[in-house]
XYZ file of C-alpha atoms in Angstrom:
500
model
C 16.030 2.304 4.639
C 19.035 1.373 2.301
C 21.159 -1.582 3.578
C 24.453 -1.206 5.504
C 27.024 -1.269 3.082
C 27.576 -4.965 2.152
C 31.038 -6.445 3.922
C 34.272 -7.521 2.883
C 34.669 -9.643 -0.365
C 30.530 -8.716 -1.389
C 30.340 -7.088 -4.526
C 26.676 -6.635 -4.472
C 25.565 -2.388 -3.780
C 23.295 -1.837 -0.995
C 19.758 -0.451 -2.316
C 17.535 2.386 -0.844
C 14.788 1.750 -0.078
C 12.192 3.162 2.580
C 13.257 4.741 6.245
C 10.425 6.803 7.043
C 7.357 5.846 8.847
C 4.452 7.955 7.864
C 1.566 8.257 10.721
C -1.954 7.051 9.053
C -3.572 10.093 9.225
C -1.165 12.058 7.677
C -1.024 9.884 4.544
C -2.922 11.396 1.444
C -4.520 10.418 -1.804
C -2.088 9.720 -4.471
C -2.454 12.332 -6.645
C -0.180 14.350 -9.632
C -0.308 17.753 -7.621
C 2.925 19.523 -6.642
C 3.605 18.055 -3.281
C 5.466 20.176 -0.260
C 9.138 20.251 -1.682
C 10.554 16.671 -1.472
C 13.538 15.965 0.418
C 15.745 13.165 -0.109
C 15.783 11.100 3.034
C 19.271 11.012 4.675
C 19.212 7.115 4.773
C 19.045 6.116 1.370
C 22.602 7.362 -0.048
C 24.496 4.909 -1.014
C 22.908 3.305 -4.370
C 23.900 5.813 -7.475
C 20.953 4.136 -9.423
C 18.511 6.071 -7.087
C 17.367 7.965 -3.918
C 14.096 8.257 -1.949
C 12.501 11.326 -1.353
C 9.896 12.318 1.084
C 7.329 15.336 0.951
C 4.030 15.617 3.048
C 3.864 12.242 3.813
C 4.331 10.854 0.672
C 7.306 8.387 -0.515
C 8.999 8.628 -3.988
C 11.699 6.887 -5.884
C 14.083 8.742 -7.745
C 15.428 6.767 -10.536
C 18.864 7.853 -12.005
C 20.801 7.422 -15.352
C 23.250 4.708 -13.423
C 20.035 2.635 -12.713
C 18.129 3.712 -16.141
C 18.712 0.566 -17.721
C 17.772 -1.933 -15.623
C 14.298 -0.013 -14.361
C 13.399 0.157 -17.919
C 14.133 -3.299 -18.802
C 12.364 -4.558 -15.591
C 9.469 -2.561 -16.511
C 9.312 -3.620 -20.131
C 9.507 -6.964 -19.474
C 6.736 -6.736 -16.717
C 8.781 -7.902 -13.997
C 7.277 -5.392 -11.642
C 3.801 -5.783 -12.711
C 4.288 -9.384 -12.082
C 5.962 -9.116 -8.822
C 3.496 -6.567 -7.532
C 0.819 -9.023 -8.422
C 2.138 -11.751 -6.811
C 2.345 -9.773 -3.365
C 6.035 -9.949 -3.636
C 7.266 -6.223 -4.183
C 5.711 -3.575 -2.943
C 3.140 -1.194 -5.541
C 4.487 1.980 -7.662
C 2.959 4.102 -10.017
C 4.791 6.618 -12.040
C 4.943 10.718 -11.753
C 6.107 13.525 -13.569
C 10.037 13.753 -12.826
C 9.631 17.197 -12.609
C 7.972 16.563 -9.673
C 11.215 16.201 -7.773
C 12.257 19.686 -7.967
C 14.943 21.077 -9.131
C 17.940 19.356 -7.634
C 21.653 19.082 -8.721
C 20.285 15.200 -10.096
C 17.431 15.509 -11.835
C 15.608 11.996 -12.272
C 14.866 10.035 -15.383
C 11.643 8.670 -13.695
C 10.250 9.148 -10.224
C 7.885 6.372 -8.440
C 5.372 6.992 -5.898
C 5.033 4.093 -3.091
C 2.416 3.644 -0.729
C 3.811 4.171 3.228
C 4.545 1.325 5.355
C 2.777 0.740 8.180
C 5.821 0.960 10.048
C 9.718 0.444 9.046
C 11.105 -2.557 11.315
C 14.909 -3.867 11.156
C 15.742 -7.374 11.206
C 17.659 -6.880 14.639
C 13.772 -6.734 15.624
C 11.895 -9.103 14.039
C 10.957 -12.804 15.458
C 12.445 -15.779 13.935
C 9.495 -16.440 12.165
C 9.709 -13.213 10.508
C 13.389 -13.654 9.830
C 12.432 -16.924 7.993
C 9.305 -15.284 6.185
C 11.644 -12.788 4.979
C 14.228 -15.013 3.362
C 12.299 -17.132 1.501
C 10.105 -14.206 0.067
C 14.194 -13.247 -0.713
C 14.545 -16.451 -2.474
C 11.237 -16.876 -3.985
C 11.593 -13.483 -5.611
C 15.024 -14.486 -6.946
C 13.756 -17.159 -8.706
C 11.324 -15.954 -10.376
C 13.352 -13.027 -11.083
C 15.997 -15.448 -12.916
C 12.940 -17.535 -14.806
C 12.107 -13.685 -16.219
C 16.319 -12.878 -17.471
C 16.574 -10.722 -14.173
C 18.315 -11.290 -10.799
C 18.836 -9.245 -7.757
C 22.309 -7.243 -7.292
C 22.216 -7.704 -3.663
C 20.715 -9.774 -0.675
C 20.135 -7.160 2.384
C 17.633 -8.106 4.698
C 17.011 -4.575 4.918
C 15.206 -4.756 1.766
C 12.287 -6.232 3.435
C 9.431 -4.674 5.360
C 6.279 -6.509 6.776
C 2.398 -5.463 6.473
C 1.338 -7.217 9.425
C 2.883 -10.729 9.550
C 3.197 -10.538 5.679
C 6.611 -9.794 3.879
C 7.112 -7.550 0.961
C 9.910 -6.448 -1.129
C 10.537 -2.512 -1.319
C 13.994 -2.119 -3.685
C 13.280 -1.765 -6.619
C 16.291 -0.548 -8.330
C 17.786 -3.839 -6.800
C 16.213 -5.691 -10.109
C 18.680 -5.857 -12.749
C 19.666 -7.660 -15.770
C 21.196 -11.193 -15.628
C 24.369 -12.378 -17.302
C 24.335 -15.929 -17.278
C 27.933 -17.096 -15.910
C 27.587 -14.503 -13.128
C 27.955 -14.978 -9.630
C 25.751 -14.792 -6.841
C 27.016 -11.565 -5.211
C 24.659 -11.077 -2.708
C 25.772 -14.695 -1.348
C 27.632 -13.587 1.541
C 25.423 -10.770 2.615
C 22.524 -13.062 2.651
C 24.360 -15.518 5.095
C 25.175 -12.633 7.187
C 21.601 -11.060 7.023
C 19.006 -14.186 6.989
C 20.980 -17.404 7.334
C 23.139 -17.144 9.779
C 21.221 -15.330 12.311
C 18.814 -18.211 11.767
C 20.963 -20.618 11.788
C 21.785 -19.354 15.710
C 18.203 -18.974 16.932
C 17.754 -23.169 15.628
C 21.289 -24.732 16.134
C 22.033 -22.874 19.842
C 19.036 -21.679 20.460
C 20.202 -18.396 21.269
C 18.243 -15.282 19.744
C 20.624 -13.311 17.550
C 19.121 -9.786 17.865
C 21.368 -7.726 20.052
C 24.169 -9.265 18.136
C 22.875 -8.384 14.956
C 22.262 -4.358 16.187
C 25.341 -4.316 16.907
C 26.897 -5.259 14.108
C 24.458 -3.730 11.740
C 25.638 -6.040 8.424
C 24.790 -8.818 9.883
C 26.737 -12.182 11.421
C 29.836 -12.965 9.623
C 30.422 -16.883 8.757
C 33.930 -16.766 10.400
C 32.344 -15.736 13.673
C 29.063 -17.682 13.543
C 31.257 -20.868 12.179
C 33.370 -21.319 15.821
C 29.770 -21.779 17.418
C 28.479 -24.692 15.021
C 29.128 -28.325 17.218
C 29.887 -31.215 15.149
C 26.962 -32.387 14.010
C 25.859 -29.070 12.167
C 28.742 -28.858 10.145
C 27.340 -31.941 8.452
C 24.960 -30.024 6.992
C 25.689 -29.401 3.388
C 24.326 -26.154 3.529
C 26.279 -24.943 6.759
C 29.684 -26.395 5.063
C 28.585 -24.377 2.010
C 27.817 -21.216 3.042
C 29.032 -20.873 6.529
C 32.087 -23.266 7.267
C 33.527 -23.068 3.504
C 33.367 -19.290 3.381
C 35.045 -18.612 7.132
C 37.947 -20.873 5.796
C 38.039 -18.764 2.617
C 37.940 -15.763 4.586
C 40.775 -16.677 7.119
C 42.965 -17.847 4.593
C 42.775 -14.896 2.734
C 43.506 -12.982 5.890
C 46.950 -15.078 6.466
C 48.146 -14.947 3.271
C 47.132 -10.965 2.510
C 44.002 -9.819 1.166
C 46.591 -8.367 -1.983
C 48.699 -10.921 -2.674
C 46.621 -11.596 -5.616
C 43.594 -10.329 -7.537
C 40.506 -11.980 -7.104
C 39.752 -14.902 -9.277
C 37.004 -14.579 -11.758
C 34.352 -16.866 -10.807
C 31.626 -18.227 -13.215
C 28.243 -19.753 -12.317
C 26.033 -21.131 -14.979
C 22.224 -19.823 -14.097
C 20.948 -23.610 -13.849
C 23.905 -23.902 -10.654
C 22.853 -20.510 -9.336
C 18.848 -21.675 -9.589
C 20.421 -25.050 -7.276
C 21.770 -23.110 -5.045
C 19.070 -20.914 -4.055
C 16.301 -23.599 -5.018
C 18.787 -25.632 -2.004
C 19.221 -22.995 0.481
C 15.194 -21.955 0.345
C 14.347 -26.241 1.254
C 16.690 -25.811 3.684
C 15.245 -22.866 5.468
C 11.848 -23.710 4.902
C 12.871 -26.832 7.298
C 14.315 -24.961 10.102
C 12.380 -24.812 13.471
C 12.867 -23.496 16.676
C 14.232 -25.967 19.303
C 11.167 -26.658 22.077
C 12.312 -24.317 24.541
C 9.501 -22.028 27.072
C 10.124 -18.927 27.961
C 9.202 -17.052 31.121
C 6.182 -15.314 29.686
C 5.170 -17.247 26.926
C 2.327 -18.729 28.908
C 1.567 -14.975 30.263
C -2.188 -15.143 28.828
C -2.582 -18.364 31.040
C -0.761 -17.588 34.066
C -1.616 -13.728 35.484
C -2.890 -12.223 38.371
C -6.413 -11.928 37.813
C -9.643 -14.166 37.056
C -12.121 -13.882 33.966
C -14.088 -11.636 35.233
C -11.462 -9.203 35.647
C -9.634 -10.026 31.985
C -13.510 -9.365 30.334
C -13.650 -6.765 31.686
C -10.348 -5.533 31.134
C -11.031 -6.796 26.833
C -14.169 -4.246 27.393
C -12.132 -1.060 28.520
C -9.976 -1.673 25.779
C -12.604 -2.304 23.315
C -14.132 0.783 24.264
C -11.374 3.242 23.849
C -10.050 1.836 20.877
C -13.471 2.145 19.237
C -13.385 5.651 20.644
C -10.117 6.621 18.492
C -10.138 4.284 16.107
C -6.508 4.248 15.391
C -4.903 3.649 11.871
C -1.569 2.251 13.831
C -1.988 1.252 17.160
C 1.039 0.287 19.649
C 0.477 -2.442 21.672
C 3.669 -2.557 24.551
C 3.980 -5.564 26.051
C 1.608 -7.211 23.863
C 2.559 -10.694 24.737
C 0.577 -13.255 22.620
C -1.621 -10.786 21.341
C -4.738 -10.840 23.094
C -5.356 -7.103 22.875
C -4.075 -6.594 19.770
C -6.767 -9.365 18.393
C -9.385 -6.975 20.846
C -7.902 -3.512 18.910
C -8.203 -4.661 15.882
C -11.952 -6.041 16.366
C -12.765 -2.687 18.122
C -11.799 -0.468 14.810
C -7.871 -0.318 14.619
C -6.759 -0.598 11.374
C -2.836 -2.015 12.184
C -1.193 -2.907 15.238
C 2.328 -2.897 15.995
C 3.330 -5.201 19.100
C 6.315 -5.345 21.256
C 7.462 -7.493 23.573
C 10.809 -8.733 25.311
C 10.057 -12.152 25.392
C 10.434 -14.055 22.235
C 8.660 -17.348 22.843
C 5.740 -15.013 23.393
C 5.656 -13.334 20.322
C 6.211 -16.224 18.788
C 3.267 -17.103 19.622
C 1.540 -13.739 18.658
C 3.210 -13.886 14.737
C 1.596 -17.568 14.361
C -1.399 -16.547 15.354
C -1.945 -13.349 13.202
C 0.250 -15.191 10.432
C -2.943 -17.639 10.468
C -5.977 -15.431 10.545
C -4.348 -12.530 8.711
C -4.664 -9.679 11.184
C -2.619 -6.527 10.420
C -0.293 -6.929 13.538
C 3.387 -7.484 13.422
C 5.108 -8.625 17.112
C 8.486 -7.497 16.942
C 10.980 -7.565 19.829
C 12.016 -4.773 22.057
C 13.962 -4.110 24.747
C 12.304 -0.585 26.499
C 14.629 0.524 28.553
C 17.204 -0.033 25.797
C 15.565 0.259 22.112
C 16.624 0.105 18.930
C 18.559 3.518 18.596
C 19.415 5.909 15.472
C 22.211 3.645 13.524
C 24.487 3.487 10.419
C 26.244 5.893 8.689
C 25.851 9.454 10.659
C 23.375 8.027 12.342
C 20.748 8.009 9.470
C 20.435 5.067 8.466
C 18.780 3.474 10.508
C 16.280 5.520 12.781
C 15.004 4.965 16.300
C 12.611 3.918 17.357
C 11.325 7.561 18.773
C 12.628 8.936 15.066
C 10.094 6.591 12.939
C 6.934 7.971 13.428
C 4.000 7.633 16.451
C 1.324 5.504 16.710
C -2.460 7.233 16.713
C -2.844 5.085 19.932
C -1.757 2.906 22.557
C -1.928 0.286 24.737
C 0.329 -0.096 27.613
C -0.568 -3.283 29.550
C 0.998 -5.200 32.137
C 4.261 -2.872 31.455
C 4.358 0.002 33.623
C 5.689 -2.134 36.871
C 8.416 -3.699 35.002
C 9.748 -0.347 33.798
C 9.475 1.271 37.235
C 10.136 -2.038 39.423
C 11.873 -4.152 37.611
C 14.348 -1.649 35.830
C 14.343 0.969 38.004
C 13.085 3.223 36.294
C 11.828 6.245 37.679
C 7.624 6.304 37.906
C 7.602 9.696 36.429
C 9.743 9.082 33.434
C 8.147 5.965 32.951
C 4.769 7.293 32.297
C 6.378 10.166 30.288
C 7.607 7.821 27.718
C 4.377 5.748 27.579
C 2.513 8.687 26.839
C 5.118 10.094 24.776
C 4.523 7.088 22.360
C 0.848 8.245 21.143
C -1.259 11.050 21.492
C -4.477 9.033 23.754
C -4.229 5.211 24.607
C -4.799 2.735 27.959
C -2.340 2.447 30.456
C -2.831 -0.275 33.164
C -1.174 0.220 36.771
C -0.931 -2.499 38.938
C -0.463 -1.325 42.244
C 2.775 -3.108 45.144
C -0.233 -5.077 46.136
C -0.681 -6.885 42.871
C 0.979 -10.540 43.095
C 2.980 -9.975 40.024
C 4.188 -6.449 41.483
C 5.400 -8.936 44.857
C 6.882 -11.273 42.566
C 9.454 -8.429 41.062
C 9.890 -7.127 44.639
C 10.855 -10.030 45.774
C 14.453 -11.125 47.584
C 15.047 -6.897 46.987
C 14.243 -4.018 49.248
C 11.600 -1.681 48.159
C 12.964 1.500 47.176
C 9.947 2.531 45.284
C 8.407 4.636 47.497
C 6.959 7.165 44.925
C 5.679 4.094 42.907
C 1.584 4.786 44.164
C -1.195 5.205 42.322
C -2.057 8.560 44.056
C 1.577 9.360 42.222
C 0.570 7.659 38.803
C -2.133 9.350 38.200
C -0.894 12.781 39.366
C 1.914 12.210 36.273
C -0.121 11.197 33.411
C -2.913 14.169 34.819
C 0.182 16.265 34.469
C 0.555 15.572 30.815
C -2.735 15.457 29.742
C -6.335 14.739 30.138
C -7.870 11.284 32.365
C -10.723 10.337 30.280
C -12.078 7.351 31.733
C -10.634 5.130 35.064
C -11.782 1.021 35.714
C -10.488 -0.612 38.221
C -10.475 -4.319 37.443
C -12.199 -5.767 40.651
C -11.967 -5.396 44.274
C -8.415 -4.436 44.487
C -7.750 -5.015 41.283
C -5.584 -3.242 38.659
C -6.311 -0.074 37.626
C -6.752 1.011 33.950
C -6.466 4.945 32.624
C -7.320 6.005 29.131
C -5.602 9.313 28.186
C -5.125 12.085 25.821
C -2.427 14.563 25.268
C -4.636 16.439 23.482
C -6.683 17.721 26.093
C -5.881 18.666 29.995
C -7.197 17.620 32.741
């Protein structure tokens, strides 16, 4: 997915770069065959060096005669290679242009990447992802500038994660270095990584909803009214946050046109400083100690041992039973299940939750034993919707591919209790999600159920199990039922494919 267009005052050209999601078990062999005709995908637009094209499940990079140069001296110079190596960009292997077709732009080279598990957006990811993102942004810049190359821009949208792992996508974002020139992707990468950050650690207030809205990012002039006293001592706050909203307002009272711009030069070893600064810097930030309501969910439910082993069986079960290449794991809190999914055969999990302290908790843990899950946040009865320029840019989250499975745990009764969202609809969008997966229903009688009911009249009176499992029978085929004790929940694997 290419970045937004980069804001007022930032020279630096948003990239494309991937926004497609390609299911697991549609993805094929690389191979030099013809594929289906490749379309270009209507996010990536806006970078003349190059576009990416899509074509039975396949992603390619077309490079152009604006970005000829710089591919060919990245290449030559092993910049890639090296990158690739390193785990910092992500693989490419060259194909026959003529591959592409036979468009209006015919490419100089075209580039074959291997999918992403699944495209995520900053406005999603944890803090911890935010942070692993910008300093594989700042590590790759400085090795980029040790090699005569830098980067021509500093989106955050050049980023995408294979489980808890970051990796860069853009290539045509690699260019030549001049030394004297200036950091242009300085502002965008305030707006993108920093500043966002710099909310979540100084307020402690999670940035996300602010940064979907605004899509670039958090501008320094509106971040720098919410710094207190104390961070504005910061050297790196006055330099890239406080310094840059007085810039900006000053140049707003005195007209952006008074004047031309005034050529600014940078000798590399101040650039190398600057970014060799601002990566110590983030590498020290931290969360403040704060607990959220369900970050302790795994400790604090409604049900005993017994009951959670044998709920870890049923899942274990069906997801050895479908082995899924991408599983979706709703409400996945600290990532108990996902561990269980991924010992039980699935190759990738994607988790959401709402609560952040929980997945918190879920990215350390996979961060340290490596499992191919990524927690990002999401709000279900308001998720992250089709965005950017006509609507392309950015896709929703129904728009960027299924999952071969999933689990729906401990979610259902905060959809349909706590939302209000009708039982019916409820389970159509769970099931609309993946073709077969685990839903768990906990029934009015359930003490979490009580706890959402109560201080409110109940005006669920189609919320039943009788009335559950008459809508997911409705939509496809009950393979296996487990109640979780005496009374307990009550846990349904499905599948679309078949009927009842």
């Amino acid at each position: 997915m290419p970045a937004p267009c980069c804001s007022a005052r930032s020279t630096g050209r948003a990239s494309p770069a991937f926004s497609v999601a390609v299911g697991p078990r549609h993805r094929r062999r690389a191979t030099t065959r013809r594929p289906d005709p490749m379309k270009f995908d209507p996010g990536s637009f806006r970078d003349p060096s190059g576009r990416i094209l899509v074509a039975d499940g396949r992603i390619f990079r077309a490079v152009f005669g604006a970005g000829l140069d710089n591919f060919e001296g990245a290449r030559t110079a092993g910049v890639y290679t090296k990158a690739i190596a390193r785990g910092r960009l992500v693989p490419m292997e060259e194909r026959e242009p003529g591959l592409a077709g036979e468009g209006a732009q015919r490419p100089y080279y075209l580039l074959e990447h291997p999918p992403i598990d699944f495209i995520s957006y900053p406005y999603e990811w944890t803090f911890s992802a935010l942070k692993a993102a910008a300093l594989l942004h700042l590590d790759f810049h400085l090795e980029l500038l040790a090699d005569g190359f830098t980067l021509s821009d500093a989106t955050a949208y050049n980023i995408q994660f294979n489980g808890t792992r970051p990796t860069f996508i853009d290539h045509l974002s690699v260019v030549h270095y001049a030394d004297g020139s200036p950091w242009t992707g300085q502002r965008q990468f305030a707006m993108q990584f920093l500043n966002p950050l710099l909310l979540w650690t100084k307020r402690g207030l999670a940035p996300n909803a602010w940064f979907r809205g605004s899509g670039e990012g958090l501008a320094p002039e509106d971040v720098a009214p919410l710094m207190r006293v104390r961070d504005k001592l910061s050297f790196t706050v006055l330099a890239h946050v406080i310094g840059p909203s007085m810039v900006h307002k000053r140049r707003i009272a005195q007209g952006l046109d008074d004047k031309a711009p005034r050529a600014v030069t940078l000798p590399k070893k101040n650039l190398v400083a600057i970014l060799t600064t601002l990566r110590s810097y983030i590498a020290g930030l931290d969360l403040p100690g704060q607990k959220t309501i369900w970050s302790d969910y795994a400790g604090c439910n409604s049900y005993g041992e017994a009951q959670r082993a044998a709920k870890h069986d049923f899942v274990a079960r069906q997801i050895a039973t479908l082995k899924p290449d991408l599983l979706f794991d709703l409400g996945c809190n600290s990532g108990d299940f996902s561990r269980t999914a991924l010992d039980s055969g699935a190759r990738s999990v994607v988790g959401f939750d709402f609560d952040f302290g929980a997945l918190e908790h879920a990215f350390a843990r996979f961060d340290a034993d490596g499992g191919r899950v990524l927690p990002l946040w999401l709000d279900a009865t308001n998720p992250s919707p089709s965005q950017g320029w006509a609507g392309a840019e950015r896709k929703s989250l129904g728009d960027r591919g299924g999952a071969d499975a999933l689990l729906a745990l401990a979610i259902i009764h905060h959809l349909a209790i706590a939302r209000n969202v009708p039982l019916d609809m409820a389970v159509d969008w769970l099931m609309g999600m993946a073709p077969a997966g685990v839903i768990e229903f906990p029934s009015k009688g359930d003490p979490m159920v009580t706890e959402l009911l109560r201080g409110r009249p109940d005006i669920f009176p189609d919320y039943s199990e009788e009335a559950f499992l008459a809508h997911v029978s409705a939509r496809g085929a009950i393979t296996e039922k487990r109640r979780l004790g005496e009374g307990g929940r009550l846990m349904v694997a499905y599948d679309r494919r078949h009927r009842g």
